[in-house]
PDB file of C-alpha atoms in Angstrom:
ATOM      1  CA  MET A   1      90.235  85.142 143.131  1.00 89.00           C
ATOM      2  CA  LEU A   2      92.868  87.632 144.203  1.00 94.00           C
ATOM      3  CA  GLN A   3      92.271  91.335 143.652  1.00 96.00           C
ATOM      4  CA  SER A   4      95.068  93.861 143.319  1.00 97.00           C
ATOM      5  CA  TYR A   5      94.963  96.822 145.726  1.00 98.00           C
ATOM      6  CA  GLN A   6      96.861 100.083 145.531  1.00 98.00           C
ATOM      7  CA  SER A   7      97.666 101.624 148.886  1.00 98.00           C
ATOM      8  CA  ARG A   8      99.134 104.864 150.139  1.00 98.00           C
ATOM      9  CA  ILE A   9     100.778 104.812 153.544  1.00 98.00           C
ATOM     10  CA  TYR A  10     101.613 107.960 155.501  1.00 98.00           C
ATOM     11  CA  VAL A  11     104.008 107.509 158.417  1.00 98.00           C
ATOM     12  CA  THR A  12     104.517 110.400 160.844  1.00 97.00           C
ATOM     13  CA  LEU A  13     106.148 110.876 164.201  1.00 97.00           C
ATOM     14  CA  ARG A  14     103.805 110.953 167.163  1.00 97.00           C
ATOM     15  CA  SER A  15     103.164 114.496 168.350  1.00 94.00           C
ATOM     16  CA  SER A  16     104.968 113.763 171.636  1.00 96.00           C
ATOM     17  CA  VAL A  17     108.210 112.855 169.792  1.00 97.00           C
ATOM     18  CA  LEU A  18     110.746 115.548 168.928  1.00 97.00           C
ATOM     19  CA  ASP A  19     111.392 115.961 165.205  1.00 97.00           C
ATOM     20  CA  PRO A  20     114.960 117.222 164.667  1.00 97.00           C
ATOM     21  CA  ALA A  21     114.652 117.007 160.860  1.00 97.00           C
ATOM     22  CA  GLY A  22     111.466 119.077 160.969  1.00 97.00           C
ATOM     23  CA  THR A  23     113.163 121.609 163.242  1.00 97.00           C
ATOM     24  CA  ALA A  24     116.112 121.889 160.827  1.00 98.00           C
ATOM     25  CA  VAL A  25     113.764 122.472 157.880  1.00 98.00           C
ATOM     26  CA  ARG A  26     111.791 125.068 159.848  1.00 98.00           C
ATOM     27  CA  LEU A  27     114.992 126.945 160.754  1.00 98.00           C
ATOM     28  CA  GLY A  28     116.119 126.824 157.125  1.00 98.00           C
ATOM     29  CA  LEU A  29     112.794 128.248 155.998  1.00 98.00           C
ATOM     30  CA  LEU A  30     113.033 131.009 158.601  1.00 98.00           C
ATOM     31  CA  GLU A  31     116.516 131.883 157.309  1.00 98.00           C
ATOM     32  CA  LEU A  32     115.077 132.101 153.795  1.00 98.00           C
ATOM     33  CA  GLY A  33     112.557 134.643 155.010  1.00 98.00           C
ATOM     34  CA  TYR A  34     109.491 132.449 155.507  1.00 98.00           C
ATOM     35  CA  SER A  35     108.691 133.936 158.896  1.00 97.00           C
ATOM     36  CA  THR A  36     105.103 132.661 158.900  1.00 97.00           C
ATOM     37  CA  VAL A  37     106.180 128.984 159.154  1.00 97.00           C
ATOM     38  CA  GLU A  38     105.361 127.910 162.702  1.00 97.00           C
ATOM     39  CA  GLU A  39     106.066 124.167 162.685  1.00 96.00           C
ATOM     40  CA  VAL A  40     107.411 121.488 160.331  1.00 97.00           C
ATOM     41  CA  ARG A  41     107.014 117.748 160.864  1.00 97.00           C
ATOM     42  CA  ILE A  42     108.781 115.284 158.551  1.00 97.00           C
ATOM     43  CA  GLY A  43     107.265 111.924 157.632  1.00 97.00           C
ATOM     44  CA  LYS A  44     107.327 109.162 155.031  1.00 97.00           C
ATOM     45  CA  TYR A  45     104.981 108.470 152.121  1.00 98.00           C
ATOM     46  CA  ILE A  46     104.892 104.954 150.670  1.00 98.00           C
ATOM     47  CA  GLU A  47     102.933 103.526 147.735  1.00 98.00           C
ATOM     48  CA  LEU A  48     102.442  99.778 147.836  1.00 97.00           C
ATOM     49  CA  THR A  49     100.470  97.395 145.610  1.00 97.00           C
ATOM     50  CA  LEU A  50      99.433  93.999 146.940  1.00 97.00           C
ATOM     51  CA  SER A  51      97.046  91.152 146.172  1.00 97.00           C
ATOM     52  CA  ALA A  52      94.357  89.912 148.537  1.00 97.00           C
ATOM     53  CA  GLU A  53      91.018  88.089 148.530  1.00 96.00           C
ATOM     54  CA  ASN A  54      89.172  91.251 149.642  1.00 96.00           C
ATOM     55  CA  GLU A  55      89.731  94.739 151.020  1.00 96.00           C
ATOM     56  CA  GLN A  56      89.609  93.628 154.673  1.00 97.00           C
ATOM     57  CA  GLU A  57      92.389  91.087 154.051  1.00 97.00           C
ATOM     58  CA  ALA A  58      94.435  93.730 152.224  1.00 97.00           C
ATOM     59  CA  ILE A  59      94.061  96.129 155.164  1.00 97.00           C
ATOM     60  CA  ALA A  60      95.076  93.369 157.609  1.00 98.00           C
ATOM     61  CA  GLN A  61      98.196  92.653 155.537  1.00 98.00           C
ATOM     62  CA  LEU A  62      99.060  96.344 155.365  1.00 98.00           C
ATOM     63  CA  ASP A  63      98.659  96.710 159.139  1.00 97.00           C
ATOM     64  CA  GLN A  64     101.122  93.855 159.664  1.00 97.00           C
ATOM     65  CA  ILE A  65     103.555  95.320 157.124  1.00 98.00           C
ATOM     66  CA  CYS A  66     103.411  98.718 158.825  1.00 97.00           C
ATOM     67  CA  HIS A  67     103.856  97.268 162.322  1.00 96.00           C
ATOM     68  CA  GLN A  68     106.721  94.980 161.296  1.00 96.00           C
ATOM     69  CA  LEU A  69     108.681  97.170 158.886  1.00 97.00           C
ATOM     70  CA  LEU A  70     107.367 100.509 157.671  1.00 98.00           C
ATOM     71  CA  ALA A  71     106.572 102.227 160.976  1.00 97.00           C
ATOM     72  CA  ASN A  72     107.946 102.097 164.488  1.00 96.00           C
ATOM     73  CA  PRO A  73     104.726 101.904 166.543  1.00 93.00           C
ATOM     74  CA  VAL A  74     106.532 103.216 169.628  1.00 95.00           C
ATOM     75  CA  ILE A  75     107.254 106.629 168.100  1.00 97.00           C
ATOM     76  CA  GLU A  76     105.305 106.742 164.815  1.00 97.00           C
ATOM     77  CA  ASN A  77     101.700 106.734 163.641  1.00 97.00           C
ATOM     78  CA  TYR A  78     100.564 105.613 160.217  1.00 98.00           C
ATOM     79  CA  ARG A  79      97.502 106.119 158.081  1.00 97.00           C
ATOM     80  CA  LEU A  80      96.380 103.945 155.161  1.00 97.00           C
ATOM     81  CA  GLU A  81      94.451 104.720 152.016  1.00 97.00           C
ATOM     82  CA  ILE A  82      93.489 101.739 149.895  1.00 97.00           C
ATOM     83  CA  ALA A  83      91.630 101.215 146.632  1.00 96.00           C
ATOM     84  CA  ALA A  84      91.072  98.307 144.286  1.00 94.00           C
ATOM     85  CA  LYS A  85      93.407  98.577 141.321  1.00 89.00           C
ATOM     86  CA  GLU A  86      91.701  98.565 137.952  1.00 79.00           C
TER      87      GLU A  86
END
């Protein structure tokens, strides 16, 4: 029987990759007077619900989805949170 799983996916640039959007936000914050802001990194947050036989299968599907579409593994990292949906 298939179980529904709710997942949260956080995609961020690798630390070695320049983040021009983050730099622009940081500069904007500095101009607004937030002089204590040292660094800004911009990422993506995705909520996704899927069905799977078990949690391990759901995680395997999510890994494939992230590698094929949601994240660019060359320049981005991703982190998953998953829970059975009630």
